Short mmCIF file of C-alpha atoms in Angstrom, two decimals:
data_model
loop_
_atom_site.label_atom_id
_atom_site.label_comp_id
_atom_site.label_asym_id
_atom_site.label_seq_id
_atom_site.Cartn_x
_atom_site.Cartn_y
_atom_site.Cartn_z
CA MET U 1 103.95 62.90 116.10
CA GLY U 2 100.70 63.83 114.92
CA ASP U 3 99.73 63.36 111.52
CA ARG U 4 98.80 67.10 111.19
CA THR U 5 102.52 68.01 112.74
CA LYS U 6 104.08 65.94 110.30
CA ALA U 7 101.96 67.58 107.55
CA TYR U 8 103.21 70.93 108.38
CA GLN U 9 106.71 69.51 108.92
CA GLN U 10 106.48 68.63 105.25
CA VAL U 11 105.19 71.92 103.61
CA ALA U 12 108.12 73.71 105.48
CA GLN U 13 110.45 71.26 104.08
CA GLY U 14 109.36 72.04 100.32
CA ASP U 15 106.56 69.40 100.00
CA LEU U 16 104.50 72.30 98.98
CA VAL U 17 105.09 73.49 95.13
CA ILE U 18 103.51 76.60 94.13
CA ASP U 19 103.24 77.06 90.64
CA ASN U 20 100.65 78.60 88.08
CA LEU U 21 96.96 77.78 88.10
CA THR U 22 95.30 76.53 84.78
CA VAL U 23 91.65 77.09 83.48
CA GLU U 24 91.44 73.15 83.18
CA GLU U 25 91.61 73.14 87.44
CA LEU U 26 88.38 75.37 87.68
CA PRO U 27 86.24 72.26 88.89
CA THR U 28 88.95 71.83 91.70
CA ILE U 29 88.98 75.67 92.08
CA LEU U 30 85.72 76.27 92.57
CA GLU U 31 84.99 72.89 95.28
CA ILE U 32 87.90 74.95 97.23
CA GLU U 33 86.58 78.16 97.08
CA ARG U 34 82.92 76.31 97.85
CA GLY U 35 84.27 75.19 101.05
CA CYS U 36 86.54 78.69 102.27
CA HIS U 37 83.56 81.38 101.37
CA SER U 38 80.01 81.78 102.28
CA ASN U 39 79.79 83.80 99.19
CA PRO U 40 82.18 81.83 96.70
CA TRP U 41 83.34 83.22 93.25
CA SER U 42 80.90 81.76 90.17
CA ALA U 43 83.00 80.47 87.32
CA GLY U 44 82.57 83.08 84.98
CA ILE U 45 84.75 85.41 87.78
CA PHE U 46 87.49 82.69 87.55
CA GLU U 47 87.26 82.78 83.62
CA ASP U 48 87.84 86.31 83.78
CA CYS U 49 91.10 86.49 85.70
CA PHE U 50 92.57 84.06 82.99
CA LYS U 51 93.84 87.31 81.80
CA SER U 52 96.97 89.01 81.36
CA THR U 53 96.60 91.10 83.74
CA TYR U 54 96.11 88.62 86.81
CA ARG U 55 98.15 85.87 88.37
CA LEU U 56 97.24 82.71 89.92
CA TRP U 57 98.98 81.00 91.34
CA ALA U 58 98.67 77.24 92.75
CA ALA U 59 99.82 75.79 95.95
CA ARG U 60 100.00 71.64 95.67
CA ARG U 61 100.57 69.54 97.88
CA ASN U 62 101.84 66.25 97.09
CA GLY U 63 100.38 66.90 93.24
CA GLU U 64 96.82 67.67 94.96
CA LEU U 65 95.77 71.31 94.67
CA ALA U 66 95.96 72.66 98.23
CA GLY U 67 95.38 76.06 97.47
CA PHE U 68 95.09 79.14 95.48
CA ALA U 69 95.75 82.93 95.08
CA VAL U 70 94.62 85.09 92.59
CA VAL U 71 95.76 88.48 92.08
CA ALA U 72 95.80 91.15 90.02
CA TYR U 73 98.42 93.69 88.49
CA GLN U 74 97.80 97.03 87.58
CA TYR U 75 100.86 99.64 87.19
CA ASP U 76 103.40 99.17 89.87
CA GLU U 77 100.48 97.96 91.70
CA ALA U 78 99.21 94.46 92.88
CA HIS U 79 96.06 93.37 94.26
CA LEU U 80 95.12 90.09 95.87
CA LEU U 81 91.49 89.39 95.02
CA ASN U 82 91.10 85.87 96.59
CA LEU U 83 94.19 83.42 98.90
CA CYS U 84 92.19 80.02 99.24
CA VAL U 85 93.43 76.86 101.22
CA ALA U 86 91.24 73.93 101.11
CA PRO U 87 89.85 72.78 104.30
CA ALA U 88 92.15 69.62 104.35
CA ALA U 89 95.09 71.86 103.97
CA ARG U 90 94.52 74.27 106.43
CA GLY U 91 96.66 74.82 109.57
CA LEU U 92 99.32 73.43 107.40
CA GLY U 93 101.26 76.82 106.39
CA VAL U 94 99.83 76.14 103.19
CA ALA U 95 98.16 80.14 103.36
CA ARG U 96 101.93 81.77 104.74
CA ARG U 97 104.14 80.28 101.89
CA LEU U 98 101.75 80.92 98.85
CA LEU U 99 101.54 84.68 100.73
CA GLN U 100 104.83 85.03 101.07
CA TYR U 101 105.84 83.88 97.59
CA LEU U 102 102.80 86.06 95.88
CA ILE U 103 104.98 88.92 97.57
CA ALA U 104 108.16 87.98 96.26
CA ARG U 105 106.51 87.10 93.10
CA SER U 106 104.63 90.78 92.91
CA GLY U 107 108.33 92.55 93.98
CA HIS U 108 110.28 90.35 91.09
CA ASP U 109 107.33 90.95 88.64
CA GLY U 110 107.58 94.99 89.30
CA MET U 111 104.75 96.00 92.18
CA GLN U 112 105.56 98.72 94.63
CA LEU U 113 103.03 98.13 96.88
CA LEU U 114 100.29 94.93 97.45
CA LEU U 115 97.10 95.28 98.73
CA LEU U 116 94.44 93.35 99.84
CA GLU U 117 90.96 93.80 102.13
CA VAL U 118 90.02 90.84 104.45
CA ARG U 119 86.92 90.59 106.20
CA HIS U 120 87.08 92.29 109.52
CA SER U 121 85.52 88.93 110.99
CA ASN U 122 87.99 86.86 109.39
CA ARG U 123 90.81 87.30 112.68
CA PRO U 124 93.34 83.83 111.08
CA ALA U 125 93.19 86.35 107.77
CA TYR U 126 93.82 89.66 109.58
CA ARG U 127 96.62 87.67 112.02
CA LEU U 128 98.75 85.72 109.40
CA TYR U 129 98.59 89.16 107.04
CA CYS U 130 100.06 91.00 110.15
CA SER U 131 102.24 88.47 110.55
CA GLU U 132 103.52 88.96 107.04
CA GLY U 133 104.20 92.73 107.35
CA PHE U 134 100.87 94.31 105.99
CA GLU U 135 98.89 97.14 107.98
CA GLN U 136 95.96 98.25 108.20
CA VAL U 137 95.58 101.72 106.37
CA GLY U 138 91.80 101.93 106.30
CA VAL U 139 88.09 100.34 106.04
CA ARG U 140 85.87 99.53 102.79
CA PRO U 141 82.10 99.71 104.70
CA ASP U 142 79.68 97.34 104.17
CA TYR U 143 82.10 95.66 101.52
CA TYR U 144 81.45 91.76 101.99
CA PRO U 145 78.04 89.78 101.93
CA ALA U 146 76.81 88.99 105.42
CA PRO U 147 74.53 86.62 106.73
CA ASN U 148 72.58 89.12 108.30
CA GLY U 149 73.53 92.41 105.84
CA ARG U 150 77.30 93.59 105.16
CA GLU U 151 80.13 93.69 106.46
CA ASN U 152 83.44 96.01 106.78
CA ALA U 153 86.39 94.85 105.12
CA ARG U 154 90.21 96.25 106.27
CA VAL U 155 92.37 97.06 103.92
CA MET U 156 95.78 96.42 104.21
CA THR U 157 98.77 97.26 102.32
CA ARG U 158 102.64 96.25 102.32
CA PRO U 159 105.52 96.83 99.70
CA CYS U 160 106.17 93.98 97.46
CA LEU U 161 110.03 92.05 98.02
CA LEU U 162 112.80 92.18 95.43
#
């Protein structure tokens, strides 16, 4: 059995712990963010998210931060702003488990709808969201910075689960 197969089975069997992200983890958060995005969020943006209207969840493998999600709550809507998995933890099911957790947790917290934007070119993320019940409801033209200008975002939604 290969190392990645074994690691995926560990994640699937519960070696992944999801809990709250802390501001003290900001250096690691930024390292993961820079490894994921061509236009990463700044420390200031993350610091602004440690407020009562946001939920920040950490996915930890063997005690190490493997990924995170940032969700804003407004009225009865949860807006997934950022879901990021460390390069070394990709392909192991971390993003899926984190997404499933935030869907269920948002529903438990009284949110009715989960909304997100995803780069048009990010096919793996788009496929993940579709497989977890999200549907495309629109497009935000020129939403993301791109190497040669701007890139459209797919707007996707799904109901939250209780």
